[in-house]
XYZ file of C-alpha atoms in Angstrom:
559
model
C -13.173 3.292 -2.975
C -16.308 1.488 -4.091
C -19.563 3.368 -3.565
C -22.335 5.068 -5.491
C -20.449 8.351 -5.859
C -21.121 11.024 -8.461
C -17.416 11.634 -8.988
C -14.079 10.404 -7.616
C -11.120 12.640 -8.317
C -8.195 14.047 -6.370
C -4.813 15.366 -7.492
C -2.390 16.620 -4.798
C -0.553 18.673 -7.412
C -3.552 21.005 -7.574
C -2.635 22.187 -4.054
C -6.213 22.160 -2.785
C -6.113 22.340 1.015
C -9.805 22.413 1.871
C -13.413 22.586 0.666
C -15.555 25.666 1.348
C -19.351 25.670 1.442
C -21.353 28.668 0.258
C -24.791 29.817 1.329
C -27.540 28.749 -1.000
C -25.262 26.276 -2.836
C -25.670 22.517 -2.854
C -23.207 20.286 -1.036
C -22.444 17.254 -3.211
C -20.976 13.904 -2.258
C -17.905 14.783 -4.360
C -17.229 17.806 -2.103
C -17.300 15.780 1.107
C -15.205 13.016 -0.463
C -12.591 15.412 -1.797
C -12.251 16.989 1.638
C -11.674 13.518 3.086
C -8.988 12.818 0.499
C -7.282 16.185 1.050
C -7.094 15.480 4.780
C -5.963 11.887 4.233
C -3.202 12.942 1.840
C -1.883 15.555 4.283
C -1.770 13.013 7.125
C 0.037 10.457 4.970
C 2.662 12.885 3.730
C 3.214 14.401 7.160
C 3.555 10.963 8.755
C 5.976 9.802 6.068
C 8.122 12.937 6.123
C 8.272 13.317 9.907
C 8.413 9.695 11.101
C 9.842 8.052 7.998
C 8.605 6.667 4.704
C 8.963 3.007 3.783
C 9.536 1.816 7.344
C 7.527 0.367 10.220
C 8.025 2.724 13.150
C 6.822 2.495 16.753
C 7.109 5.168 19.448
C 9.601 4.415 22.195
C 6.876 5.017 24.786
C 4.687 2.284 23.208
C 7.238 -0.012 21.540
C 5.339 -3.311 21.408
C 2.817 -2.653 18.631
C 2.976 -5.156 15.745
C 5.981 -6.985 17.202
C 6.254 -10.496 15.748
C 6.965 -12.811 18.672
C 6.668 -16.192 16.927
C 6.328 -17.725 13.469
C 5.278 -21.313 12.872
C 4.105 -23.545 10.033
C 0.728 -24.831 11.243
C -1.708 -27.413 9.899
C -1.135 -30.388 7.647
C -0.969 -30.738 3.892
C -2.682 -29.462 1.836
C -3.834 -26.872 4.364
C -0.492 -25.822 5.833
C -0.137 -22.146 6.627
C 2.308 -19.763 8.263
C 0.910 -18.384 11.501
C 2.375 -15.294 13.154
C 1.966 -14.239 16.762
C 1.693 -10.454 16.708
C 1.493 -8.131 19.694
C -1.430 -5.666 19.536
C -0.866 -1.946 19.518
C -0.126 0.786 17.032
C 2.482 1.381 14.358
C 3.299 3.943 11.685
C 3.578 2.045 8.399
C 5.009 4.214 5.615
C 3.668 7.188 7.554
C 0.171 5.707 8.065
C -1.068 5.188 11.622
C -2.389 1.612 12.045
C -3.893 -0.223 15.010
C -3.971 -3.961 15.692
C -6.644 -4.617 18.330
C -6.261 -7.384 20.923
C -8.520 -10.429 20.836
C -9.811 -9.470 24.278
C -10.205 -5.765 25.129
C -7.383 -4.628 27.390
C -5.252 -7.724 26.755
C -1.606 -7.456 25.723
C -1.365 -11.090 24.592
C -0.286 -11.613 20.971
C -2.966 -12.242 18.367
C -2.517 -14.921 15.707
C -2.614 -13.975 12.034
C -2.076 -16.041 8.894
C 0.484 -14.754 6.385
C 0.786 -15.696 2.724
C 3.569 -15.021 0.232
C 3.676 -11.958 -1.987
C 3.058 -12.883 -5.603
C 4.163 -11.492 -8.987
C 4.643 -8.838 -10.093
C 5.914 -7.741 -6.642
C 7.950 -10.940 -6.244
C 8.844 -12.613 -9.532
C 9.863 -15.854 -7.786
C 7.614 -16.148 -4.749
C 8.417 -18.445 -1.872
C 6.182 -21.249 -0.671
C 5.612 -23.277 2.461
C 6.902 -26.359 0.636
C 10.347 -24.744 0.331
C 10.665 -23.755 4.006
C 13.563 -25.472 5.749
C 16.721 -24.878 7.770
C 18.559 -21.760 6.645
C 15.673 -20.441 4.544
C 14.895 -16.800 5.334
C 11.655 -14.855 4.908
C 10.729 -11.262 5.651
C 7.402 -10.550 7.338
C 5.717 -7.684 5.516
C 2.831 -5.543 6.725
C 0.716 -4.588 3.714
C -1.573 -1.587 4.218
C -4.217 -0.368 1.783
C -7.450 1.575 2.053
C -10.881 0.139 1.428
C -14.467 1.185 2.016
C -16.677 -0.352 4.687
C -20.331 -0.268 3.694
C -23.075 0.023 6.299
C -24.452 -3.366 5.269
C -21.055 -4.947 5.967
C -21.103 -3.826 9.607
C -24.788 -3.018 10.264
C -24.402 -3.002 14.052
C -21.834 -0.228 13.696
C -23.120 1.915 10.827
C -26.903 1.462 10.526
C -29.001 3.580 12.876
C -32.127 1.663 13.957
C -33.754 4.828 15.297
C -34.002 6.087 11.693
C -35.704 2.949 10.461
C -32.538 1.191 9.349
C -31.344 3.095 6.234
C -27.739 2.585 5.219
C -25.520 5.452 6.333
C -22.358 6.834 4.812
C -19.409 4.502 4.240
C -16.203 4.543 6.235
C -12.624 4.519 4.968
C -10.982 1.465 6.501
C -7.331 0.418 6.655
C -6.900 -3.088 5.312
C -3.987 -4.748 7.124
C -2.553 -7.968 5.695
C 0.525 -9.892 6.815
C 2.612 -11.124 3.917
C 5.886 -13.022 3.425
C 8.765 -12.322 1.064
C 11.489 -14.897 0.418
C 14.908 -13.358 1.078
C 17.915 -14.085 -1.083
C 21.393 -14.458 0.485
C 22.576 -11.090 1.749
C 19.154 -9.448 1.600
C 17.837 -7.694 4.696
C 14.800 -5.684 5.704
C 16.685 -2.547 4.672
C 17.821 -3.744 1.263
C 14.372 -4.897 0.097
C 12.526 -1.611 0.637
C 12.627 -0.597 -3.022
C 11.340 -4.034 -4.066
C 8.110 -3.785 -2.069
C 6.407 -1.063 -4.111
C 4.156 -1.833 -7.054
C 5.711 -0.828 -10.372
C 3.092 0.563 -12.786
C 5.217 -0.689 -15.686
C 4.427 -4.264 -14.619
C 0.667 -3.739 -14.752
C -1.846 -4.180 -17.552
C -3.193 -0.956 -19.033
C -6.664 0.226 -19.989
C -8.002 2.672 -22.574
C -11.618 3.813 -22.345
C -13.085 5.748 -25.241
C -16.504 6.614 -26.588
C -17.755 5.347 -29.917
C -16.922 7.788 -32.728
C -19.629 10.274 -33.628
C -21.462 9.981 -36.938
C -21.944 13.228 -38.865
C -24.460 13.632 -41.706
C -22.797 16.062 -44.127
C -24.527 18.950 -45.827
C -24.994 22.671 -45.519
C -25.847 22.110 -41.865
C -23.934 18.998 -40.720
C -25.831 17.020 -38.109
C -24.356 14.692 -35.496
C -26.638 11.657 -35.418
C -24.770 9.159 -33.301
C -21.708 8.237 -31.313
C -20.436 9.346 -27.966
C -22.084 8.293 -24.727
C -25.671 7.168 -25.377
C -26.749 6.475 -21.804
C -29.633 8.395 -20.251
C -28.111 8.895 -16.788
C -24.916 10.222 -15.221
C -22.751 7.426 -13.858
C -19.364 6.708 -12.334
C -18.138 3.475 -13.903
C -15.751 1.071 -12.235
C -13.668 -1.593 -13.994
C -12.054 -4.013 -11.514
C -10.077 -7.219 -11.972
C -12.036 -10.059 -10.396
C -10.877 -12.687 -7.929
C -11.909 -15.984 -9.516
C -11.256 -19.709 -9.222
C -7.978 -20.788 -10.896
C -9.830 -22.491 -13.772
C -11.592 -19.249 -14.760
C -10.187 -17.012 -17.489
C -8.742 -13.667 -16.305
C -11.756 -11.356 -16.138
C -12.962 -8.007 -14.904
C -16.184 -7.103 -13.164
C -17.794 -3.778 -13.923
C -20.388 -1.471 -12.438
C -22.076 1.722 -13.577
C -22.567 2.495 -9.876
C -18.834 2.286 -9.013
C -19.465 -1.063 -7.298
C -21.857 0.631 -4.896
C -24.914 -1.631 -5.354
C -24.898 -3.820 -2.254
C -27.181 -5.611 0.169
C -27.572 -8.328 2.752
C -29.275 -11.644 2.282
C -29.771 -15.186 3.447
C -28.159 -17.953 1.378
C -30.663 -20.756 0.808
C -30.187 -24.086 -0.955
C -32.342 -26.238 -3.245
C -32.566 -24.193 -5.374
C -29.426 -22.195 -4.607
C -30.368 -18.558 -4.067
C -29.861 -15.490 -1.902
C -32.988 -14.021 -0.332
C -32.529 -10.260 -0.091
C -33.119 -8.978 3.443
C -31.649 -5.452 3.204
C -31.412 -2.766 0.473
C -34.076 -4.484 -1.618
C -35.476 -1.209 -3.022
C -32.126 -0.024 -4.426
C -31.564 -3.387 -6.137
C -35.069 -3.454 -7.663
C -34.740 0.157 -8.878
C -31.305 -0.384 -10.449
C -32.964 -1.266 -13.761
C -30.932 -4.487 -13.979
C -32.199 -8.056 -13.973
C -28.901 -9.960 -14.049
C -25.705 -9.382 -12.101
C -22.370 -10.785 -11.117
C -22.720 -11.268 -7.359
C -19.881 -11.422 -4.827
C -20.357 -12.456 -1.223
C -17.767 -10.533 0.785
C -16.838 -11.998 4.180
C -14.440 -11.179 6.991
C -11.601 -13.696 7.382
C -10.559 -13.640 11.070
C -7.390 -15.657 10.386
C -6.078 -12.955 8.050
C -7.965 -10.061 9.594
C -9.286 -8.873 6.198
C -12.462 -8.650 4.141
C -12.386 -10.577 0.838
C -14.763 -12.188 -1.683
C -15.596 -15.723 -0.507
C -18.135 -16.620 -3.210
C -18.941 -15.307 -6.669
C -21.586 -16.277 -9.226
C -23.777 -15.022 -12.045
C -27.259 -14.337 -10.629
C -30.729 -13.433 -11.867
C -33.106 -11.192 -9.916
C -36.423 -12.869 -9.146
C -38.555 -10.620 -6.932
C -36.752 -10.668 -3.568
C -34.263 -13.388 -4.470
C -31.033 -13.684 -6.439
C -31.069 -17.038 -8.218
C -27.583 -18.561 -8.483
C -26.303 -19.408 -11.968
C -22.722 -20.180 -12.976
C -20.383 -20.211 -9.953
C -17.088 -18.363 -10.541
C -15.490 -18.413 -7.083
C -15.806 -20.690 -4.068
C -18.608 -23.110 -3.293
C -22.206 -22.255 -2.516
C -23.161 -22.893 1.101
C -26.031 -21.838 3.324
C -24.577 -20.499 6.589
C -26.765 -19.372 9.437
C -27.646 -15.704 9.468
C -27.183 -13.247 6.627
C -24.249 -12.332 4.417
C -23.067 -9.109 2.782
C -23.020 -9.107 -1.024
C -22.008 -6.714 -3.783
C -23.691 -6.669 -7.201
C -21.863 -5.839 -10.413
C -23.379 -5.272 -13.852
C -21.426 -8.230 -15.153
C -18.226 -10.227 -15.487
C -16.264 -10.082 -18.745
C -13.162 -11.982 -19.947
C -10.215 -9.632 -20.455
C -9.457 -11.459 -23.712
C -12.679 -10.080 -25.236
C -11.416 -6.496 -24.934
C -7.826 -6.629 -26.214
C -8.397 -5.630 -29.874
C -7.194 -2.042 -30.303
C -8.180 -2.040 -33.999
C -11.814 -2.928 -33.282
C -12.554 -1.933 -29.654
C -15.330 -3.858 -27.938
C -18.301 -1.895 -26.597
C -19.121 -2.388 -22.933
C -22.400 -0.426 -22.761
C -23.956 2.776 -24.109
C -21.131 3.595 -26.492
C -18.333 3.000 -23.968
C -15.483 1.060 -25.572
C -12.619 -0.658 -23.745
C -9.124 -1.696 -24.826
C -7.124 -3.780 -22.340
C -3.649 -5.252 -22.532
C -3.684 -8.997 -23.041
C -3.549 -10.855 -19.742
C -0.306 -12.554 -18.712
C 0.436 -14.564 -15.600
C 1.469 -11.439 -13.687
C 0.125 -8.168 -15.128
C -3.334 -8.221 -13.516
C -4.079 -8.738 -9.824
C -7.514 -9.095 -8.197
C -8.669 -5.687 -7.044
C -6.823 -3.640 -9.700
C -9.319 -0.989 -10.774
C -10.067 2.056 -12.903
C -12.944 4.549 -12.592
C -14.348 7.132 -15.000
C -17.439 9.407 -15.019
C -19.853 9.828 -17.928
C -22.508 12.510 -18.179
C -25.774 12.201 -20.134
C -27.803 14.630 -22.215
C -26.232 17.739 -23.693
C -23.151 17.513 -21.514
C -20.075 16.814 -23.614
C -17.837 13.927 -22.533
C -14.205 13.646 -23.625
C -13.727 11.236 -26.507
C -11.039 9.406 -24.496
C -11.910 8.866 -20.841
C -8.821 6.832 -19.832
C -5.762 6.945 -22.053
C -3.662 3.764 -21.791
C -3.312 3.919 -18.012
C -2.193 1.323 -15.438
C -4.659 0.652 -12.592
C -5.560 3.616 -10.400
C -5.352 1.379 -7.316
C -5.357 -0.157 -4.846
C -2.303 1.651 -3.505
C -0.358 -0.729 -1.280
C 2.035 0.446 1.420
C 4.375 -2.393 2.389
C 6.870 -2.258 5.252
C 9.045 -5.015 6.769
C 8.294 -6.092 10.326
C 10.724 -8.961 10.906
C 13.170 -11.436 9.397
C 12.596 -15.145 9.957
C 15.396 -17.694 9.762
C 13.548 -20.974 9.562
C 14.704 -24.126 11.298
C 13.178 -27.576 11.076
C 9.735 -27.506 9.521
C 7.042 -27.381 12.159
C 9.278 -25.909 14.863
C 8.242 -22.424 16.072
C 10.698 -19.634 15.317
C 11.321 -17.124 18.105
C 14.063 -14.521 18.739
C 16.973 -14.425 18.013
C 16.096 -16.412 14.846
C 13.230 -13.943 14.540
C 14.813 -10.514 14.056
C 12.798 -7.353 14.671
C 12.867 -4.887 11.750
C 10.691 -2.191 13.261
C 12.226 1.196 14.002
C 11.718 3.031 17.276
C 11.371 6.785 17.270
C 11.388 9.381 20.011
C 9.124 12.428 20.302
C 10.502 15.446 18.473
C 10.811 17.260 21.793
C 13.107 14.560 23.202
C 15.804 14.142 20.546
C 18.744 15.696 22.430
C 22.031 13.736 22.144
C 25.740 14.444 22.325
C 25.889 14.708 18.524
C 26.337 18.114 16.922
C 25.504 16.694 13.476
C 24.746 13.213 12.158
C 25.888 11.564 8.950
C 23.954 8.780 7.189
C 24.698 7.031 3.922
C 21.117 7.528 2.694
C 20.572 3.785 2.363
C 21.137 2.148 5.724
C 20.721 5.340 7.735
C 19.535 8.913 7.378
C 21.361 11.853 8.925
C 21.803 15.578 8.480
C 24.503 14.914 5.848
C 25.492 12.086 3.532
C 29.117 13.275 3.388
C 31.392 13.039 6.427
C 33.592 15.815 5.067
C 30.592 18.112 4.593
C 29.546 17.433 8.191
C 33.054 18.282 9.503
C 33.150 21.469 7.445
C 29.790 22.543 8.895
C 31.059 22.564 12.503
C 31.902 25.849 14.202
C 35.493 26.730 15.050
C 34.889 25.580 18.642
C 34.451 22.030 17.377
C 31.784 19.428 18.059
C 30.847 15.786 17.589
C 30.103 14.212 14.209
C 28.090 11.020 14.741
C 28.448 8.684 11.769
C 25.492 6.317 11.590
C 25.610 2.747 10.253
C 26.381 2.537 6.556
C 29.122 2.465 3.954
C 31.008 5.696 3.230
C 33.503 5.866 0.405
C 35.360 9.169 0.703
C 38.715 10.663 1.688
C 38.434 12.802 4.833
C 40.757 15.646 5.789
C 40.819 17.247 9.231
C 43.069 20.279 9.206
C 43.813 22.522 12.150
C 40.566 21.707 13.982
C 39.983 21.837 17.712
C 37.874 19.630 19.967
C 36.540 17.506 17.140
C 35.154 13.974 17.603
C 34.252 11.483 14.887
C 32.129 8.743 16.457
C 30.672 5.750 14.667
C 28.767 2.568 15.435
C 31.667 0.141 15.421
C 31.857 -2.332 12.535
C 28.482 -1.143 11.236
C 30.064 2.201 10.249
C 32.467 1.427 7.397
C 34.770 4.051 5.892
C 36.291 2.844 2.615
C 38.991 4.356 0.481
C 37.381 5.932 -2.589
C 38.273 4.474 -5.960
C 39.809 7.799 -7.009
C 42.175 7.894 -4.024
C 45.857 7.421 -4.704
C 46.908 4.024 -3.452
C 49.319 5.340 -0.833
C 46.984 8.013 0.563
C 44.964 7.643 3.764
C 41.225 7.372 4.229
C 41.399 9.872 7.123
C 44.160 12.492 7.158
C 44.659 14.647 10.250
C 46.953 17.633 9.819
C 47.477 19.785 12.861
C 44.874 20.447 15.499
C 44.118 19.932 19.196
C 41.701 17.541 20.840
C 40.894 15.274 17.868
C 39.123 11.995 18.755
C 38.222 9.154 16.377
C 36.238 6.251 17.841
C 34.143 3.252 16.870
C 34.818 3.356 13.123
C 35.727 0.531 10.751
C 38.298 2.169 8.463
C 39.306 0.103 5.428
C 42.283 1.342 3.430
C 43.496 0.232 0.016
C 45.934 -2.725 0.069
C 48.985 -0.418 0.089
C 47.372 2.671 1.593
C 46.810 3.829 5.120
C 43.628 3.987 7.148
C 44.469 7.016 9.314
C 47.401 9.414 8.856
C 48.085 11.984 11.591
C 50.636 14.751 11.014
C 51.597 18.006 12.636
C 50.721 21.329 11.094
C 54.265 21.383 9.669
C 57.227 18.997 9.886
C 58.424 20.737 13.082
C 55.128 20.861 14.996
C 53.441 18.244 17.150
C 49.891 16.983 17.376
C 48.187 17.509 20.709
C 45.519 15.443 22.438
C 44.887 13.011 19.592
C 42.892 9.883 20.490
């Protein structure tokens, strides 16, 4: 989260479950923020463990939320785009509760959102609109991450005019983006789940250290230099910048954790931004030059993102535009929200581990060299430094991948494209969302359920273990969709039913099974029923073998 915080730290492994105030003690921003993160972490883990991690789940009593009803390639070259019609409502994405509001309050009509393809390192060979055609398949992915909303971004919502218009606290906001992933033959929404998570091993890494101290030797050695030389406590933020393609990979940085913001009016000839809100904080920052980003809401994608970036110089109540790094300067009506960074630096200037480059006040950075895929806009690191007699660690970040953003990606639908330009609707548009029932309404005929752990999740992953768990009176073992490779023996059981999901429940002979043996062997028993299973034996083996308890006894009520 960007903001002028004193500290930003949370580790669930510490098992903190709350923050307690004490009389006569100060309440710091770090205390409030840690309480928010403790609560957020509990909600996420509870939602993921109870409803399901890695999936998009909707309650059966409100099943329409985030349903993709149509996909179409809209526009003309070079501005073609994939537009999705999405029904408003709520969904649990990887355990996180998300809402998609309607365009008109109370309406149930789908809203239209633009989706773009996931890029490396998530997808090493990303799809493109140019390659869409008959038979091409894409998965629609909902990408959820958390961001801060500053009061100056949404002043009508967060600034209280009765108090004279000061900026209030920030809000944690769920950023919802619709993405596309090109599917290979045989891939489905279930099989791609592991591919949607960011792998830290694919990311560039950062080391932050303080300049070595200088000691004057003698009877009383004296430390005369090194370490952090700044005069104030700060929380630094290093963040990969979103820039125009011609710009070198760079990072923006802020000693205020990216929390220096404002509103202003963009004026031309000369190009400048006249500051209309938060002027005092900008003037008192002690800085005269900045890297400035104008951050705007994109209604087509439903997200906030930098729309313009440039080097600027502070001149009284104006930011004079210098070199433009992103977008094109324009002068829209009204005011815009902007964020000010200390500066913008090429990553290539900080890749020498032998001679680390100083950023400011004795802080040295070492970054991995940039490749085409190891840095993504928004990747960030934060670290605190404390001034005066307070001792800082010599190494503040030790060769770490980005701390965030943390993306939660879940599949919503599969698209099988037809002729370019033709809308895709069901059945060529397959729903990947899962429906779930309230915990108090889960009663079924099943005594126990078996899932293979990949396609489905049950009480057991072994059919034999599920059978062995039943009481002597019997019961029903429901075998969910999946592939099960095991030899099953049912001996002297009563009133036992094995029930599957037809061809989606496949029982295969294990590789260790003797060729002539059966996948399911029934020996003795009364009231044994096997239904809706796809049993696949070895070429010379048997699928199901039913025998009496001994050569002279009969089986009874076998179906």
